[in-house]
Short mmCIF file of C-alpha atoms in Angstrom, two decimals:
data_model
loop_
_atom_site.label_atom_id
_atom_site.label_comp_id
_atom_site.label_asym_id
_atom_site.label_seq_id
_atom_site.Cartn_x
_atom_site.Cartn_y
_atom_site.Cartn_z
CA MET A 28 44.33 -21.20 -14.84
CA SER A 29 40.62 -20.80 -14.29
CA SER A 30 39.33 -18.17 -11.97
CA SER A 31 36.57 -18.63 -9.42
CA LEU A 32 35.82 -14.95 -9.24
CA THR A 33 32.40 -13.80 -10.34
CA THR A 34 31.11 -10.38 -11.21
CA ARG A 35 28.26 -9.36 -8.97
CA SER A 36 25.82 -6.59 -9.61
CA PRO A 37 26.12 -3.47 -7.42
CA GLU A 38 22.84 -4.42 -5.72
CA SER A 39 24.22 -7.79 -4.57
CA ARG A 40 27.25 -6.07 -3.01
CA THR A 41 25.05 -3.72 -0.98
CA ALA A 42 24.39 -5.17 2.44
CA THR A 43 21.17 -4.64 4.29
CA THR A 44 21.87 -2.12 7.04
CA ALA A 45 18.31 -1.53 8.22
CA PRO A 46 18.19 -1.96 12.02
CA PRO A 47 16.59 -5.40 12.48
CA ARG A 48 15.16 -4.45 15.88
CA ALA A 49 13.33 -1.47 14.38
CA LEU A 50 11.89 -3.68 11.63
CA TRP A 51 10.73 -6.27 14.18
CA TRP A 52 9.03 -3.62 16.31
CA ALA A 53 7.41 -2.00 13.28
CA ALA A 54 6.17 -5.37 12.03
CA ALA A 55 4.77 -6.27 15.45
CA LEU A 56 2.90 -2.97 15.81
CA ALA A 57 1.62 -3.22 12.24
CA ALA A 58 0.33 -6.74 12.95
CA ILE A 59 -1.46 -5.48 16.07
CA ALA A 60 -3.05 -2.66 14.06
CA ALA A 61 -4.16 -5.15 11.38
CA ALA A 62 -5.59 -7.51 14.01
CA LEU A 63 -7.42 -4.62 15.69
CA HIS A 64 -8.88 -3.52 12.36
CA THR A 65 -9.89 -7.05 11.29
CA PHE A 66 -11.02 -8.81 14.45
CA VAL A 67 -12.03 -6.03 16.86
CA GLN A 68 -13.48 -3.22 14.79
CA THR A 69 -15.06 -5.11 11.87
CA GLY A 70 -18.12 -6.39 13.73
CA PRO A 71 -19.29 -3.22 15.52
CA THR A 72 -18.24 -0.90 12.69
CA LEU A 73 -19.99 -2.76 9.87
CA ASP A 74 -23.05 -3.54 12.00
CA ALA A 75 -23.45 0.16 12.73
CA LEU A 76 -22.94 1.00 9.06
CA MET A 77 -25.52 -1.47 7.73
CA ASP A 78 -28.04 -0.56 10.44
CA GLY A 79 -27.84 3.11 9.53
CA ASP A 80 -30.13 4.96 7.17
CA GLY A 81 -27.44 5.86 4.64
CA ASP A 82 -27.65 5.33 0.90
CA PRO A 83 -27.55 1.58 0.07
CA GLU A 84 -24.80 1.95 -2.52
CA ALA A 85 -22.67 3.97 -0.11
CA ARG A 86 -23.10 1.38 2.65
CA GLN A 87 -22.25 -1.48 0.29
CA GLY A 88 -19.24 0.36 -1.09
CA LEU A 89 -17.88 1.26 2.33
CA ARG A 90 -18.35 -2.31 3.55
CA MET A 91 -16.52 -3.62 0.50
CA MET A 92 -13.72 -1.09 1.02
CA TRP A 93 -13.43 -2.09 4.68
CA HIS A 94 -12.71 -5.73 3.84
CA GLY A 95 -10.23 -4.70 1.16
CA MET A 96 -8.44 -2.45 3.65
CA SER A 97 -8.34 -5.33 6.14
CA ALA A 98 -6.39 -7.39 3.61
CA ILE A 99 -4.12 -4.45 2.85
CA ALA A 100 -3.42 -3.92 6.55
CA TRP A 101 -1.94 -7.43 6.78
CA THR A 102 0.47 -6.77 3.92
CA CYS A 103 2.36 -4.19 5.98
CA PRO A 104 3.85 -6.54 8.63
CA VAL A 105 4.56 -9.15 5.96
CA VAL A 106 6.50 -6.67 3.82
CA LEU A 107 8.42 -5.38 6.84
CA LEU A 108 9.58 -8.91 7.62
CA LEU A 109 10.52 -9.55 4.00
CA LEU A 110 12.76 -6.49 4.04
CA ARG A 111 15.06 -7.90 6.73
CA HIS A 112 17.40 -9.51 4.21
CA ARG A 113 16.99 -7.11 1.32
CA PRO A 114 19.75 -4.76 0.11
CA ALA A 115 19.70 -1.12 1.09
CA THR A 116 18.73 -0.07 -2.44
CA VAL A 117 15.45 -1.95 -1.92
CA THR A 118 14.71 -1.25 1.74
CA ARG A 119 15.07 2.53 1.53
CA PRO A 120 12.27 3.23 -1.00
CA VAL A 121 9.94 0.52 0.32
CA LEU A 122 10.28 1.68 3.92
CA GLY A 123 9.65 5.23 2.73
CA LEU A 124 6.38 4.10 1.15
CA ILE A 125 5.32 2.21 4.28
CA ALA A 126 6.14 5.23 6.44
CA LEU A 127 4.04 7.44 4.15
CA LEU A 128 1.00 5.15 4.25
CA ASN A 129 1.06 4.64 8.02
CA GLY A 130 1.85 8.27 8.75
CA SER A 131 -1.07 9.43 6.62
CA GLN A 132 -3.41 7.08 8.49
CA ALA A 133 -2.28 8.41 11.85
CA ALA A 134 -2.69 12.02 10.72
CA LEU A 135 -6.12 11.36 9.22
CA PHE A 136 -7.36 9.74 12.43
CA ALA A 137 -6.22 12.73 14.47
CA VAL A 138 -7.67 15.36 12.14
CA ALA A 139 -10.96 13.55 11.49
CA ALA A 140 -11.52 12.86 15.18
CA LEU A 141 -11.25 16.55 16.00
CA TRP A 142 -13.43 17.57 13.04
CA VAL A 143 -16.18 14.95 13.09
CA ASP A 144 -16.70 14.25 16.78
CA GLY A 145 -14.24 14.42 19.63
CA ALA A 146 -16.30 11.87 21.59
CA SER A 147 -15.16 9.16 19.16
CA TRP A 148 -11.54 9.32 20.32
CA PRO A 149 -11.82 6.15 22.48
CA LEU A 150 -12.45 4.07 19.34
CA SER A 151 -9.97 5.80 17.05
CA THR A 152 -7.09 6.30 19.49
CA PRO A 153 -5.75 2.70 19.38
CA GLN A 154 -5.20 2.77 15.63
CA TRP A 155 -3.77 6.29 15.73
CA ALA A 156 -1.38 5.22 18.48
CA LEU A 157 -0.23 2.22 16.43
CA HIS A 158 0.12 3.70 12.93
CA ALA A 159 2.20 6.64 14.15
CA PRO A 160 5.01 4.54 15.69
CA VAL A 161 4.95 2.17 12.69
CA ALA A 162 5.56 5.17 10.42
CA PHE A 163 8.30 6.47 12.73
CA LEU A 164 10.06 3.11 13.04
CA ALA A 165 9.82 2.42 9.30
CA TRP A 166 11.36 5.81 8.52
CA ARG A 167 14.13 5.40 11.10
CA ALA A 168 14.84 1.86 9.91
CA ARG A 169 15.82 3.04 6.46
CA PRO A 170 19.46 2.10 5.89
CA ALA A 171 22.06 4.65 4.89
CA ARG A 172 22.55 5.30 1.24
CA PRO A 173 25.00 2.82 -0.28
CA ALA A 174 28.53 4.15 -0.46
CA GLY A 175 30.21 4.66 -3.80
CA ARG A 176 28.68 5.43 -7.14
CA PRO A 177 24.86 5.62 -7.02
CA GLU A 178 22.85 2.94 -8.75
CA PRO A 179 21.78 3.83 -12.31
CA PRO A 180 18.02 4.13 -12.79
CA VAL A 181 16.29 0.97 -13.89
CA ARG A 182 16.08 0.41 -17.63
CA ARG A 183 13.18 -1.40 -19.22
CA GLY A 184 12.55 -2.66 -22.70
CA ARG A 185 10.06 -0.79 -24.82
CA GLY A 186 7.34 -3.31 -24.10
CA ARG A 187 7.64 -3.09 -20.30
CA LEU A 188 7.98 0.68 -20.45
CA ALA A 189 4.77 0.89 -22.48
CA LEU A 190 3.03 -1.34 -19.93
CA LEU A 191 4.28 0.89 -17.11
CA TRP A 192 2.89 4.04 -18.71
CA CYS A 193 -0.40 2.26 -19.40
CA ALA A 194 -0.50 1.27 -15.73
CA ILE A 195 0.22 4.86 -14.69
CA VAL A 196 -2.63 6.17 -16.86
CA VAL A 197 -5.06 3.58 -15.47
CA ALA A 198 -3.88 4.33 -11.92
CA VAL A 199 -4.43 8.06 -12.39
CA LEU A 200 -7.93 7.46 -13.77
CA ASN A 201 -8.76 5.20 -10.82
CA ALA A 202 -7.46 7.82 -8.39
CA VAL A 203 -9.49 10.60 -10.00
CA VAL A 204 -12.69 8.55 -10.15
CA HIS A 205 -12.35 7.25 -6.61
CA SER A 206 -11.36 10.57 -5.02
CA LEU A 207 -13.60 12.95 -6.99
CA ALA A 208 -16.50 10.92 -8.37
CA THR A 209 -17.39 9.50 -4.95
CA LEU A 210 -16.53 12.71 -3.08
CA HIS A 211 -20.16 13.74 -2.72
CA SER A 212 -21.67 10.25 -2.56
CA TRP A 213 -20.16 7.68 -0.22
CA PRO A 214 -18.57 9.96 2.41
CA ASP A 215 -21.37 12.54 2.32
CA ALA A 216 -23.99 9.80 2.69
CA LEU A 217 -22.04 8.38 5.61
CA LEU A 218 -21.74 11.71 7.43
CA ALA A 219 -25.45 12.47 6.83
CA SER A 220 -26.58 9.10 8.17
CA ASP A 221 -27.51 8.23 11.73
CA THR A 222 -24.54 5.86 12.08
CA ALA A 223 -22.96 5.96 15.53
CA SER A 224 -20.18 8.54 15.87
CA GLY A 225 -17.38 6.01 16.55
CA PRO A 226 -17.96 3.77 13.52
CA LYS A 227 -18.78 6.83 11.42
CA LEU A 228 -15.38 8.34 12.17
CA THR A 229 -13.54 5.08 11.54
CA LEU A 230 -15.26 4.56 8.18
CA TYR A 231 -14.72 8.16 7.17
CA VAL A 232 -11.00 7.93 7.94
CA MET A 233 -10.85 4.66 6.01
CA TRP A 234 -12.32 6.38 2.95
CA LEU A 235 -9.89 9.30 3.27
CA PHE A 236 -6.97 6.88 3.51
CA SER A 237 -8.22 5.00 0.46
CA CYS A 238 -7.94 8.27 -1.48
CA VAL A 239 -4.35 8.66 -0.25
CA LEU A 240 -3.63 5.08 -1.30
CA PHE A 241 -5.14 5.51 -4.77
CA CYS A 242 -3.11 8.68 -5.31
CA ALA A 243 0.10 7.11 -3.96
CA ILE A 244 -0.05 4.26 -6.49
CA PRO A 245 0.68 6.28 -9.68
CA VAL A 246 3.20 8.45 -7.81
CA THR A 247 5.08 5.35 -6.67
CA MET A 248 5.00 3.96 -10.21
CA VAL A 249 6.67 7.09 -11.55
CA TRP A 250 9.09 7.06 -8.61
CA SER A 251 10.06 3.45 -9.39
CA ARG A 252 11.69 4.61 -12.63
CA ARG A 253 14.41 6.33 -10.57
CA THR A 254 15.17 3.31 -8.39
CA SER A 255 17.26 0.21 -8.97
CA ALA A 256 15.85 -2.82 -10.77
CA ALA A 257 15.39 -4.81 -7.54
CA ALA A 258 13.63 -1.88 -5.83
CA ALA A 259 11.35 -1.36 -8.84
CA ARG A 260 10.41 -5.05 -8.85
CA PHE A 261 9.59 -4.97 -5.15
CA LEU A 262 7.65 -1.71 -5.29
CA LEU A 263 5.60 -2.66 -8.34
CA GLY A 264 4.96 -6.14 -6.95
CA TYR A 265 3.75 -4.62 -3.68
CA LEU A 266 1.47 -2.18 -5.51
CA ALA A 267 0.03 -5.04 -7.55
CA VAL A 268 -0.80 -6.90 -4.33
CA LEU A 269 -2.52 -3.83 -2.83
CA VAL A 270 -4.64 -3.28 -5.93
CA THR A 271 -5.49 -6.98 -6.17
CA ALA A 272 -6.78 -6.96 -2.59
CA LEU A 273 -9.26 -4.21 -3.46
CA ALA A 274 -10.24 -5.86 -6.75
CA VAL A 275 -10.92 -9.21 -5.06
CA SER A 276 -12.93 -7.57 -2.27
CA TRP A 277 -15.05 -5.69 -4.82
CA ALA A 278 -15.56 -8.75 -7.05
CA VAL A 279 -16.49 -11.03 -4.13
CA THR A 280 -18.96 -8.45 -2.80
CA ILE A 281 -20.76 -8.36 -6.16
CA THR A 282 -20.51 -12.10 -6.85
CA PHE A 283 -22.10 -13.16 -3.56
CA GLY A 284 -24.84 -10.52 -3.74
CA PHE A 285 -23.57 -8.30 -0.91
CA GLY A 286 -23.30 -5.28 -3.21
CA PRO A 287 -26.03 -5.39 -5.86
CA ASP A 288 -25.83 -1.63 -6.32
CA LEU A 289 -22.08 -1.60 -6.99
CA THR A 290 -20.84 -1.34 -10.56
CA PRO A 291 -18.67 -4.17 -11.99
CA VAL A 292 -16.46 -1.56 -13.63
CA GLY A 293 -14.59 -1.19 -10.33
CA PRO A 294 -13.12 -4.71 -10.04
CA PHE A 295 -12.43 -4.78 -13.79
CA SER A 296 -10.40 -1.56 -13.75
CA LEU A 297 -8.57 -2.60 -10.58
CA GLY A 298 -7.81 -6.04 -12.00
CA LEU A 299 -6.47 -4.43 -15.18
CA LEU A 300 -4.31 -2.09 -13.10
CA ALA A 301 -2.92 -4.98 -11.03
CA ALA A 302 -2.03 -6.96 -14.17
CA LEU A 303 -0.37 -4.01 -15.90
CA THR A 304 1.59 -3.15 -12.75
CA ALA A 305 2.90 -6.68 -12.29
CA LEU A 306 3.81 -7.09 -15.97
CA SER A 307 5.65 -3.75 -16.12
CA ALA A 308 8.18 -4.76 -13.44
CA PRO A 309 11.73 -5.11 -14.80
CA PRO A 310 13.04 -8.66 -15.15
CA ALA A 311 15.46 -10.22 -12.67
CA THR A 312 18.73 -9.73 -14.55
CA ASP A 313 21.03 -9.19 -11.58
CA ARG A 314 22.31 -12.76 -11.32
CA PRO A 315 26.07 -13.27 -10.92
CA ARG A 316 27.79 -13.96 -14.22
CA ARG A 317 31.21 -15.41 -15.04
CA PRO A 318 33.62 -12.85 -16.54
CA GLU A 319 34.27 -13.10 -20.24
CA GLY A 320 37.36 -15.06 -21.23
CA LYS A 321 37.30 -17.16 -18.04
CA ASP A 322 36.56 -20.88 -17.76
#
């Protein structure tokens, strides 16, 4: 007598318990923050930047980074909506990453506004007031840990493991170069320029957040080794999308002549990092399989 029973992976038996209302609210606020960044602040912020007397390379680099961050901002609400039907083993680490990124943005806006110029609060307050609740809702929306035996860490073949470590090395180099090599160039040139205080603060916070993002990428890659296979695939895929957004923004800026002083090494290294990250993700092997000895 044949049996219709199938053996499911532990991940497929884990139901998504993230509060759907919290995810909807977080996605809505994240979309508002992305729209504010893209459609409201882009014009006045970049006009003030390019009209300033800052170093040309710094202005071109900050403009390029702004457009890349605009694309990244739109990934947050999309990912939050995609998590609605994901198992708890996936939603917990991804929501933790989203909470970290949005919480760091909110904190940077608050600290930079007090340090650079308190008069710029009217421009920075809307984004601070949106990123903070997104971080809070994303953290509270994390489902409870699955009951029973914990998921074993993801296992990769030697080839994918080698690609992952190559990606980690490239990510660390990118983080060091971006955070330290430009420490006394782009941000210092911005603060020394005659750019208006509001756009100056917004651009400075954007650069600080980009450093947080670059540093979070290799940390998340290492962290993905301790998660389930599905969570590792989602995390590494999301990181690849974030890096690709910056690489495309950099490459387009150079290709169309908007950044003649920018080096092409940037988009090449970011493109390499995105490819290595995507290729190092574990394969989808959690499909239901028929038990041995059964028809």
